[in-house]
PDB file of C-alpha atoms and ligand atoms in Angstrom:
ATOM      1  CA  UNK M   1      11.528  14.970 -35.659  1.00 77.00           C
ATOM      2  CA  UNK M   2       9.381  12.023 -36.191  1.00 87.00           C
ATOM      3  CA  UNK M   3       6.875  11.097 -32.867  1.00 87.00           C
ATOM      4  CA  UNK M   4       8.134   7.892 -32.578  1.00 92.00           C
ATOM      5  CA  UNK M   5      11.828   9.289 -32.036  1.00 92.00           C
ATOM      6  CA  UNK M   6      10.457  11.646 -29.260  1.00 94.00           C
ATOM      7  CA  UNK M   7      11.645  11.161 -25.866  1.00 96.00           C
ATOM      8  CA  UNK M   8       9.546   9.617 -23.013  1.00 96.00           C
ATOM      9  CA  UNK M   9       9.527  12.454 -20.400  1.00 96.00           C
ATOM     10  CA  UNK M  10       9.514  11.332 -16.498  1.00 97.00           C
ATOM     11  CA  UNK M  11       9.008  13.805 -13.508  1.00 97.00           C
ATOM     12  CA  UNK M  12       9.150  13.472  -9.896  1.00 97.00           C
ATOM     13  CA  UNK M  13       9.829  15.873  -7.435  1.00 98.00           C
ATOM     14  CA  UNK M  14      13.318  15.271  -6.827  1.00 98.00           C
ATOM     15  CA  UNK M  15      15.160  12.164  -7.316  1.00 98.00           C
ATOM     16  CA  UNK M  16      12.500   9.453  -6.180  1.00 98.00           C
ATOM     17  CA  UNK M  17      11.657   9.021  -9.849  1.00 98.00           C
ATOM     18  CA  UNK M  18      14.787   7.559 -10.810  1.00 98.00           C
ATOM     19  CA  UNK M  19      13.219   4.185  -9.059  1.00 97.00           C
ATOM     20  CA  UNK M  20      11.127   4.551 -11.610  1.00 97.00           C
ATOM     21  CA  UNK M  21      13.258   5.103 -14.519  1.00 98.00           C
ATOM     22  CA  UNK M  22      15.083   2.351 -14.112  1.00 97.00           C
ATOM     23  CA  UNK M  23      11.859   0.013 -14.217  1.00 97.00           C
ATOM     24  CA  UNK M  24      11.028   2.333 -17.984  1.00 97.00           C
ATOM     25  CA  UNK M  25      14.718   1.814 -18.804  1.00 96.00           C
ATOM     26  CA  UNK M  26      14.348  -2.238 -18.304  1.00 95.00           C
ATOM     27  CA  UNK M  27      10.447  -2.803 -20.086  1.00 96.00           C
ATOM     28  CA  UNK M  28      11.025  -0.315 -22.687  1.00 96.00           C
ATOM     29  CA  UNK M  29      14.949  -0.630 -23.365  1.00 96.00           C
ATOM     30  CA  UNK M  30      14.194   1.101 -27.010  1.00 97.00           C
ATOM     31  CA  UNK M  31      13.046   4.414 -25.753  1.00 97.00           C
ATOM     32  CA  UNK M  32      14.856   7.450 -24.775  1.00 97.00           C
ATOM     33  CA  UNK M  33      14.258   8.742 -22.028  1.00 98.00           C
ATOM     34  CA  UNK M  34      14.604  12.994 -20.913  1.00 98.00           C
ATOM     35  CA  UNK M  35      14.139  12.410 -16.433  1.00 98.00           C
ATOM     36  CA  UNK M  36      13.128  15.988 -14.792  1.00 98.00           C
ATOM     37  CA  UNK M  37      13.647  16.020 -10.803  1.00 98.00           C
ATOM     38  CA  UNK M  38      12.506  19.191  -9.520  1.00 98.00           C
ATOM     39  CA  UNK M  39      14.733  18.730  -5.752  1.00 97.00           C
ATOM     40  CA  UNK M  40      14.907  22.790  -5.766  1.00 97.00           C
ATOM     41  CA  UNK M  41      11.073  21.991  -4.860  1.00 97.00           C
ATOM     42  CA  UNK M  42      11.476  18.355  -3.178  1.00 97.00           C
ATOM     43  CA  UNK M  43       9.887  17.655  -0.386  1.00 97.00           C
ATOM     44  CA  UNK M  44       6.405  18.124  -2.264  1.00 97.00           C
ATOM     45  CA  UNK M  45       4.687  16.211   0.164  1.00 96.00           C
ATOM     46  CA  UNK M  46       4.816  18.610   3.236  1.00 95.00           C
ATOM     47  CA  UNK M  47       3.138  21.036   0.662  1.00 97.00           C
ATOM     48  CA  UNK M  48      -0.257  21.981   0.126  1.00 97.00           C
ATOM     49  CA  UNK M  49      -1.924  20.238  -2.851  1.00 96.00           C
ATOM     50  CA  UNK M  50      -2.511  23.497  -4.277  1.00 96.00           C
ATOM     51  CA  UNK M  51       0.960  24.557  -4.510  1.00 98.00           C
ATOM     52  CA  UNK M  52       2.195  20.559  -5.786  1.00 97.00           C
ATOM     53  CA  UNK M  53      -0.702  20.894  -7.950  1.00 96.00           C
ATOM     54  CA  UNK M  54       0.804  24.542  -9.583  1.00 96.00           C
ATOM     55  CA  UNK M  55       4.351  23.343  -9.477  1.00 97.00           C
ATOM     56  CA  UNK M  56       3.613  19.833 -11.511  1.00 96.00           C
ATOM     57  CA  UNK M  57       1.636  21.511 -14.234  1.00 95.00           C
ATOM     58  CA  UNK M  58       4.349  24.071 -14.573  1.00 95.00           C
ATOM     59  CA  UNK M  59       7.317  21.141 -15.210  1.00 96.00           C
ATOM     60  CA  UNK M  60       4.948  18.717 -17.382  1.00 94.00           C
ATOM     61  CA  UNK M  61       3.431  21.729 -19.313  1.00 93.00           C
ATOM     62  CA  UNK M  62       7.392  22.764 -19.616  1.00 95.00           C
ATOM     63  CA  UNK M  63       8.485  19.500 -20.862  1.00 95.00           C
ATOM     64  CA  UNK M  64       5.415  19.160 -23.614  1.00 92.00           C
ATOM     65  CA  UNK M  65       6.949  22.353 -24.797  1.00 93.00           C
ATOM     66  CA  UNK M  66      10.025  20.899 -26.016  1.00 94.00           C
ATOM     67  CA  UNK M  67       8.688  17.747 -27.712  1.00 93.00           C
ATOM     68  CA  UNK M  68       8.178  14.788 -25.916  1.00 94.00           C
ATOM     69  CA  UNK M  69       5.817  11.542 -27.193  1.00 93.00           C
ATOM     70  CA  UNK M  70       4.649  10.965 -23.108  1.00 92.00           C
ATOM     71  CA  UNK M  71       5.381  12.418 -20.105  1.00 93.00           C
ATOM     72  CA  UNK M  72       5.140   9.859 -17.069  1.00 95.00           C
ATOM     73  CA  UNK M  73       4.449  11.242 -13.448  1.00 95.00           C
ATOM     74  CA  UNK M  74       6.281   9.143 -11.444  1.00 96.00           C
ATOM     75  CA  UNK M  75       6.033  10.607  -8.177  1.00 96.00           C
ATOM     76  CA  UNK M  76       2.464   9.581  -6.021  1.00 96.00           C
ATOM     77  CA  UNK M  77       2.498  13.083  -4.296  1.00 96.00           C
ATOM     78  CA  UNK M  78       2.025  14.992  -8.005  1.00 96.00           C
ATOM     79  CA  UNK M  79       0.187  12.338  -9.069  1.00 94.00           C
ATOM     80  CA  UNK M  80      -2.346  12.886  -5.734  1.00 94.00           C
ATOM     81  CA  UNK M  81      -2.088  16.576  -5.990  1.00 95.00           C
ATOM     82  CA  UNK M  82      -2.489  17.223  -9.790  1.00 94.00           C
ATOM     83  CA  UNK M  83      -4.252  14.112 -11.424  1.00 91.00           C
ATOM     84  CA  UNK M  84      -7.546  15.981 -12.547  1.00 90.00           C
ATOM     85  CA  UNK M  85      -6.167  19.141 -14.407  1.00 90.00           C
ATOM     86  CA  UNK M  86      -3.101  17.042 -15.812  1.00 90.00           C
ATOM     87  CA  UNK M  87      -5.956  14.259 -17.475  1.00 87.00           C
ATOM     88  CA  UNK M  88      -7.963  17.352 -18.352  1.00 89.00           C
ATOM     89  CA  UNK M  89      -4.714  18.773 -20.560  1.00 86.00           C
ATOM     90  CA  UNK M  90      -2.761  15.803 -21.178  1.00 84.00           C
ATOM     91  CA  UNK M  91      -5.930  12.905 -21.582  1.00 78.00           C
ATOM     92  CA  UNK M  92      -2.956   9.664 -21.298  1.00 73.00           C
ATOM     93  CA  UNK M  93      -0.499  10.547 -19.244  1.00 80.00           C
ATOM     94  CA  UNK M  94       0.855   7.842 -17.429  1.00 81.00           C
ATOM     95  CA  UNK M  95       0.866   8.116 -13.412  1.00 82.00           C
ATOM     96  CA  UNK M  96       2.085   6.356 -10.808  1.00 83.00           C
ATOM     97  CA  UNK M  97      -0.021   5.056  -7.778  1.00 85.00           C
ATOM     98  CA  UNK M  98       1.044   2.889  -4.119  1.00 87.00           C
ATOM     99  CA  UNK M  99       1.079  -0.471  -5.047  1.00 93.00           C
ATOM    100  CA  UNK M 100      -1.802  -1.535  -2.561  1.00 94.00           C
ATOM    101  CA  UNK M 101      -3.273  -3.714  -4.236  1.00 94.00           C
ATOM    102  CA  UNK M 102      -0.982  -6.403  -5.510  1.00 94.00           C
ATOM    103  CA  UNK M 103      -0.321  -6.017  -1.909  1.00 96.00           C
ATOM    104  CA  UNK M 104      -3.244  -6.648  -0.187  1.00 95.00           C
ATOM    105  CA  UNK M 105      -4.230  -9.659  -3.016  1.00 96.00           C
ATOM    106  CA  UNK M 106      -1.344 -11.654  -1.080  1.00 96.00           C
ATOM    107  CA  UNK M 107      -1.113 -10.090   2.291  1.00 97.00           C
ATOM    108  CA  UNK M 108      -3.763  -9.695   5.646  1.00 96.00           C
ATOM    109  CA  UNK M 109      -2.018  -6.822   7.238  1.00 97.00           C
ATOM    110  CA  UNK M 110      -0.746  -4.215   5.359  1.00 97.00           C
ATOM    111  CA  UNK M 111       1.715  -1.001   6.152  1.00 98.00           C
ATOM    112  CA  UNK M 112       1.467   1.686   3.577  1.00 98.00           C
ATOM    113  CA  UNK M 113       4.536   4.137   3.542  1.00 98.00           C
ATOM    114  CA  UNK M 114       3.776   7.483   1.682  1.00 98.00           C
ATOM    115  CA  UNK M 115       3.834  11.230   2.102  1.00 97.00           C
ATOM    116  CA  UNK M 116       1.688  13.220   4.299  1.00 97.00           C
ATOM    117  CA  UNK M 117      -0.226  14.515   1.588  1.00 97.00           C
ATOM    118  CA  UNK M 118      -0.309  11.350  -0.500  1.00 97.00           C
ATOM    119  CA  UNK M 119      -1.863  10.089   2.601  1.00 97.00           C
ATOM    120  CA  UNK M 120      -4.490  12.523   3.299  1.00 96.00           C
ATOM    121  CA  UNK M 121      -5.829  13.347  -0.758  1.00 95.00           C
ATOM    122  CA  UNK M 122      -8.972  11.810  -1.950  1.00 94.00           C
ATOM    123  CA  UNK M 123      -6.933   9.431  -4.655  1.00 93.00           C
ATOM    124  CA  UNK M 124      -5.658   7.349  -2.010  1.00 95.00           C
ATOM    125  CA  UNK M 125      -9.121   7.845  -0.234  1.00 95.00           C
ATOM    126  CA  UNK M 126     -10.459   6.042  -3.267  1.00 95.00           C
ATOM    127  CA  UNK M 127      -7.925   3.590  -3.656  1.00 94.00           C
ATOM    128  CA  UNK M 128      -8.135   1.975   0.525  1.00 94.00           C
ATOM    129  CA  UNK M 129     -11.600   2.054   0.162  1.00 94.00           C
ATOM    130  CA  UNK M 130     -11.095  -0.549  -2.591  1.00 94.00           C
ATOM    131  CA  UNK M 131      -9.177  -2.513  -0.631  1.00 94.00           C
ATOM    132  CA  UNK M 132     -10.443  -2.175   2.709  1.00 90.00           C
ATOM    133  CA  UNK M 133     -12.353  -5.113   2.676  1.00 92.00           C
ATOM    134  CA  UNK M 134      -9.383  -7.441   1.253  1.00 90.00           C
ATOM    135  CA  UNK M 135      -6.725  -6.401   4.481  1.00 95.00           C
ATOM    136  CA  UNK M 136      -5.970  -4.660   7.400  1.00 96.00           C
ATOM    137  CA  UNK M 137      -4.272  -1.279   6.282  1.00 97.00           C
ATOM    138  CA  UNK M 138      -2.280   0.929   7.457  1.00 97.00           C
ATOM    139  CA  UNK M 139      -1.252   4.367   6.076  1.00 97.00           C
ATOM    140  CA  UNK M 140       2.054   5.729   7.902  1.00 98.00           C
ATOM    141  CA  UNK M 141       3.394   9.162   6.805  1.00 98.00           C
ATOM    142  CA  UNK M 142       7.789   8.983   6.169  1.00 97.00           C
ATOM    143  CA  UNK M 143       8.963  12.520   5.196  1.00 95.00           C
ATOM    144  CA  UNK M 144      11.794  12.634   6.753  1.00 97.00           C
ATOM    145  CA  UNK M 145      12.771   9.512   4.235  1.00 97.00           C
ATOM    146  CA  UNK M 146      12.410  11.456   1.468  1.00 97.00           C
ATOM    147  CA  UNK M 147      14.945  13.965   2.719  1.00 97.00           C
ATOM    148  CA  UNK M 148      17.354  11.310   3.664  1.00 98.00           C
ATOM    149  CA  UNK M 149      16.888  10.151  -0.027  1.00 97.00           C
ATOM    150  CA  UNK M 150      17.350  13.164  -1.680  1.00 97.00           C
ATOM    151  CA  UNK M 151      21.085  13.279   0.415  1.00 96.00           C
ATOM    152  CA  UNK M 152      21.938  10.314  -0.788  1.00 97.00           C
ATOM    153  CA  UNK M 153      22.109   8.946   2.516  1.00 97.00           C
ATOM    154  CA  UNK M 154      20.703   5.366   1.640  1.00 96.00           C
ATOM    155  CA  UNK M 155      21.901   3.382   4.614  1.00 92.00           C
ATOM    156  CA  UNK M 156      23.748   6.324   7.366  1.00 96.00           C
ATOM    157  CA  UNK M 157      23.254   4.987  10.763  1.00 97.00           C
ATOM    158  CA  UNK M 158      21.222   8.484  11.431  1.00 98.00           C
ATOM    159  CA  UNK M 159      18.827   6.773   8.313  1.00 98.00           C
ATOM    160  CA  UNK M 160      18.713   3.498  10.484  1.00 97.00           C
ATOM    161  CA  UNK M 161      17.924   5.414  13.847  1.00 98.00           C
ATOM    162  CA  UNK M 162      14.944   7.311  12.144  1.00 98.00           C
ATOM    163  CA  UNK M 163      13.481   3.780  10.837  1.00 98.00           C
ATOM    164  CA  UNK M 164      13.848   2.109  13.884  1.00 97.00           C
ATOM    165  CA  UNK M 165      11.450   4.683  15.083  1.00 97.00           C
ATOM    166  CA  UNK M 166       9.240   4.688  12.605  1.00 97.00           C
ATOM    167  CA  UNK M 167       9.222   1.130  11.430  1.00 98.00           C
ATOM    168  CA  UNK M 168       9.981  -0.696  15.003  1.00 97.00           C
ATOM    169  CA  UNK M 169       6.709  -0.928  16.377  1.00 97.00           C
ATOM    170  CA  UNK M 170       5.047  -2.577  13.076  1.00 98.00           C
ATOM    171  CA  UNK M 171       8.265  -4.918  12.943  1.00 97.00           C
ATOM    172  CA  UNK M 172       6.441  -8.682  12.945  1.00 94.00           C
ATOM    173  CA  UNK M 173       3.160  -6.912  13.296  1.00 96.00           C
ATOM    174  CA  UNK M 174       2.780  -6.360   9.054  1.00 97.00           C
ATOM    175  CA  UNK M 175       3.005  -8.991   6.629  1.00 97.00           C
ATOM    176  CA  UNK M 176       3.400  -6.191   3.776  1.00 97.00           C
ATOM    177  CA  UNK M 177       4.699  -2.561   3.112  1.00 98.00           C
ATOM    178  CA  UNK M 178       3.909  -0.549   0.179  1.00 97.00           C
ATOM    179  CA  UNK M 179       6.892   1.635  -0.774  1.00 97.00           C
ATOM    180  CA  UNK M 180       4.317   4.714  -1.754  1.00 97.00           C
ATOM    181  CA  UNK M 181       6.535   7.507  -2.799  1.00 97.00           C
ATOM    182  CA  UNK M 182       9.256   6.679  -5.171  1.00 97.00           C
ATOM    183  CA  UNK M 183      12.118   7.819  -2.755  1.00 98.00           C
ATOM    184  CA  UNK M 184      11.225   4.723  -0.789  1.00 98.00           C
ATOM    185  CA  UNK M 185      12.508   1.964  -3.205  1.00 97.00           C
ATOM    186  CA  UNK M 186      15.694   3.289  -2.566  1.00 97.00           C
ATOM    187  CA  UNK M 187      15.829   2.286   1.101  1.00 97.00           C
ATOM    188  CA  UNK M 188      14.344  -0.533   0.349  1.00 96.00           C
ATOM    189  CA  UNK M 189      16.940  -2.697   2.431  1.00 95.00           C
ATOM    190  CA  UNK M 190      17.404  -0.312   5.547  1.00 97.00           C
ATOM    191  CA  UNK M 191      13.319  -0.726   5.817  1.00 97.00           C
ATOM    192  CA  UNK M 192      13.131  -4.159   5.497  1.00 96.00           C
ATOM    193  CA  UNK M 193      15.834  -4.824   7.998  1.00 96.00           C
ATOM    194  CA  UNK M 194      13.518  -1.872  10.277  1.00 97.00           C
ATOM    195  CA  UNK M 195      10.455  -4.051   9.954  1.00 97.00           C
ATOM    196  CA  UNK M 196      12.407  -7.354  10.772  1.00 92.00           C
ATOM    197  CA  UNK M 197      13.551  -8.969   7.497  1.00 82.00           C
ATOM    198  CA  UNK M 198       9.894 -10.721   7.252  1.00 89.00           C
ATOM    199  CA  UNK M 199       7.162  -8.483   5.722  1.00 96.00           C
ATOM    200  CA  UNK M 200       7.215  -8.264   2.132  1.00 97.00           C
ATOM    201  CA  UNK M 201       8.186  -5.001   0.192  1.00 97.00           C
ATOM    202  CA  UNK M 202       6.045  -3.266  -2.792  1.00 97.00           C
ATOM    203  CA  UNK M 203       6.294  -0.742  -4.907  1.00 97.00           C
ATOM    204  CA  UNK M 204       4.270   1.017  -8.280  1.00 95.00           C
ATOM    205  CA  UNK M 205       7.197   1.405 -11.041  1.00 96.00           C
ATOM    206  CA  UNK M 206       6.558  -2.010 -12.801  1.00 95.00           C
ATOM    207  CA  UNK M 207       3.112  -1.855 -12.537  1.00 95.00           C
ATOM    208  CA  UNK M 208       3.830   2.561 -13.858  1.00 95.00           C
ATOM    209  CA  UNK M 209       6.032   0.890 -16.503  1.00 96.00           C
ATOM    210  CA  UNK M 210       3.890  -1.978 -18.280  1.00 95.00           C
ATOM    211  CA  UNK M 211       1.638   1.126 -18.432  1.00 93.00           C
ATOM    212  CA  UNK M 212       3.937   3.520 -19.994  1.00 94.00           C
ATOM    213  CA  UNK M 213       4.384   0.364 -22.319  1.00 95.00           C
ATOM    214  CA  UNK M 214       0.984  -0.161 -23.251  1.00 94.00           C
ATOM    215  CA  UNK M 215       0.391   3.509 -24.194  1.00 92.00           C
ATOM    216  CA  UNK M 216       3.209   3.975 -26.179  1.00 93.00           C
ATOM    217  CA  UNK M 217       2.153   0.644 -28.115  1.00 94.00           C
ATOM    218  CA  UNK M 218      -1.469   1.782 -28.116  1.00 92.00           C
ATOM    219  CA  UNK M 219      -0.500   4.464 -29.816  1.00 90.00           C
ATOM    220  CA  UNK M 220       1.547   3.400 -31.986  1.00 93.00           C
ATOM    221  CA  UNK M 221       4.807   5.553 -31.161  1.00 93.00           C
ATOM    222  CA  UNK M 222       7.086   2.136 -30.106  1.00 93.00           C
ATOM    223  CA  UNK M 223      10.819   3.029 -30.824  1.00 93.00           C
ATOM    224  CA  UNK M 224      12.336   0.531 -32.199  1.00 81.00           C
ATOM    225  CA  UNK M 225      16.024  -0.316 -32.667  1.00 77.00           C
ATOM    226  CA  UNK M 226      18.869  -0.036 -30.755  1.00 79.00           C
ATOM    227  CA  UNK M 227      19.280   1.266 -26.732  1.00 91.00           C
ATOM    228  CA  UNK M 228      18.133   4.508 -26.085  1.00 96.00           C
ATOM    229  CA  UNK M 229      19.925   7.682 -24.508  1.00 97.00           C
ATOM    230  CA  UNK M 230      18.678   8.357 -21.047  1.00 98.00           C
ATOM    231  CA  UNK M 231      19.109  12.111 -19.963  1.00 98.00           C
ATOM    232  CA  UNK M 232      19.052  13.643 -16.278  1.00 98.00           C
ATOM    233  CA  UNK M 233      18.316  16.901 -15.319  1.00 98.00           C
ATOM    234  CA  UNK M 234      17.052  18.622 -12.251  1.00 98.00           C
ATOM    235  CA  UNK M 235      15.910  22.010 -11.002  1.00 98.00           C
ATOM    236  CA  UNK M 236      19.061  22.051  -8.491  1.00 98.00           C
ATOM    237  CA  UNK M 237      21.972  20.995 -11.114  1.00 97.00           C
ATOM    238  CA  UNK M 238      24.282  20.287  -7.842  1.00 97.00           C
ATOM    239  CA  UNK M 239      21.668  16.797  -8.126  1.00 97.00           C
ATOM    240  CA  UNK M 240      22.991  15.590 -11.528  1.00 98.00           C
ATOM    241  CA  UNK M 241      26.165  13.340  -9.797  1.00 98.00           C
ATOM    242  CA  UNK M 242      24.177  11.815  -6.889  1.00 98.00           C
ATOM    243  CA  UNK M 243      21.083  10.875 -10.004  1.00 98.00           C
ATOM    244  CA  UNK M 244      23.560   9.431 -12.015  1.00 98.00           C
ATOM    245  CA  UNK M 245      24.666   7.275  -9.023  1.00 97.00           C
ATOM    246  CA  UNK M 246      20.831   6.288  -8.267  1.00 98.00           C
ATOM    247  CA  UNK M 247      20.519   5.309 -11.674  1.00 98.00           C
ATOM    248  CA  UNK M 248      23.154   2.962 -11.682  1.00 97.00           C
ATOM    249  CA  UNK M 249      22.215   1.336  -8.720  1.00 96.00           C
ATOM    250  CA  UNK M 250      20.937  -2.624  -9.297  1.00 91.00           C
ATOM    251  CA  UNK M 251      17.348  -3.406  -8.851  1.00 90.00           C
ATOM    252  CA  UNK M 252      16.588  -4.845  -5.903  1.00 79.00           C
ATOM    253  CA  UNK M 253      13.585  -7.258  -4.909  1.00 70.00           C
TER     254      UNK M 253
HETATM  255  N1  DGL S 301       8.640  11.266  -4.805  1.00 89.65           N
HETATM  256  C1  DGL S 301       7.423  11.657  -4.283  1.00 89.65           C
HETATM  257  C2  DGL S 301       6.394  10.553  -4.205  1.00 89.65           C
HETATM  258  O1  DGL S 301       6.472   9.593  -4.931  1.00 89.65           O
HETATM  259  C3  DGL S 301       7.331  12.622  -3.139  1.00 89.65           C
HETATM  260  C4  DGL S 301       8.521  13.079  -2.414  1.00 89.65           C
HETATM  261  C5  DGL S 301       8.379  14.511  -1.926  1.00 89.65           C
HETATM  262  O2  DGL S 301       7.811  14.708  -0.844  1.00 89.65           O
HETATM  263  O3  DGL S 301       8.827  15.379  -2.651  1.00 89.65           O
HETATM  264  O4  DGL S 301       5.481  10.635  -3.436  1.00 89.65           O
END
């Protein structure tokens, strides 16, 4: 088969990636696309970065295997964990990373909603200390949300009670929260109603998707033509109904 006719890969590690699919799906409507959730592994981000690192490189060294143009991490907690090696092997992969700073650009104080180890590796290190001097910012750890997320449990009142702890105390205290882990986007309404309806909500799949874009152009692989075929799978196969559903969820702001 032909390069250009290749599928776009994407891989999280569970079904937080679909967030990002459907940003690929919208900005590069020609492509098809082959998703990978790896939920028999989810939560990655209560793992040790040695172990994410081991498990990533395993799936994206998989999916190169059986012909794909790009593979796209969309999932910050890979990305964190396995950045170097996967650059090292695979020079252009596309990665995802929190959105702080279209956040902090527009915003003084800033909540930043991620995994544990998102949180605490040396990318994100890198990445505050860019934009420390712009806001106030404030990294809060949510794995329990990715849990809820990967039930499908999107706005239970048990998913309300856990916000409410979590969020309450920064409700009107934050003018921003970055939706750092691609589960997040998902509850994007049950957290904004948690921090009081007024702080403004961002997330990294556009910015992940005019990137996928401009390496696919750069390298001159663009499909053109008519829609392309979008195919879900995941490690757990009992995932494939409750993806389908995330997929076909509407975008929200
Ligand atoms: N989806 C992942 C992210 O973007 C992590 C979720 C997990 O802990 O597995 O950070």
């Amino acid at each position: 088969m032909e390069r250009t006719e290749l599928p776009i890969a994407v891989f999280d590690s569970g079904l937080g990636g679909i967030s990002v699919l459907r940003a690929l799906v919208q900005c590069l409507p020609g492509e098809d696309f082959l998703y990978f959730g790896d939920s028999a592994n989810a939560p990655y981000g209560v793992r040790p970065a040695e172990e994410v690192r081991r498990l990533t490189q395993d799936v994206i060294g998989r999916l190169y295997d059986r012909g794909i143009k790009a593979a796209v991490i969309a999932c910050n907690t890979a990305t964190s964990a396995a950045i170097g090696p996967l650059r090292a092997a695979f020079p252009d992969i596309p990665v995802i990373e929190p959105a702080l700073k279209p956040a902090v650009a527009h915003h003084r104080r800033v909540l930043v909603l991620a995994t544990p180890l998102t949180l605490r590796e040396e990318k994100f290190a890198a990445l505050m200390q860019q934009c420390a001097g712009c806001a106030e910012i404030t990294p809060l750890p949510c794995p329990e949300l990715v849990e809820f997320v990967e039930r499908g449990e999107l706005d239970s009142p048990a998913l309300t009670a856990y916000l409410a702890r979590q969020l309450g105390p920064y409700a009107g205290r934050v003018d921003a929260a970055v939706l750092g882990c691609t589960h997040f986007p998902f509850a994007r309404r049950a957290i904004r109603a948690a921090l009081g309806g007024a702080a403004a909500l961002y997330d990294g799949s556009d910015g992940t998707a005019r990137e996928t874009l401009r390496q696919v152009v750069r390298r001159g692989c663009v499909r053109g033509g008519s829609r392309g075929i979008v195919t879900l799978e995941n490690s757990r196969t009992s995932e494939l109904p409750l993806s389908r559903r995330l997929l076909a969820l509407p975008r929200e702001d």
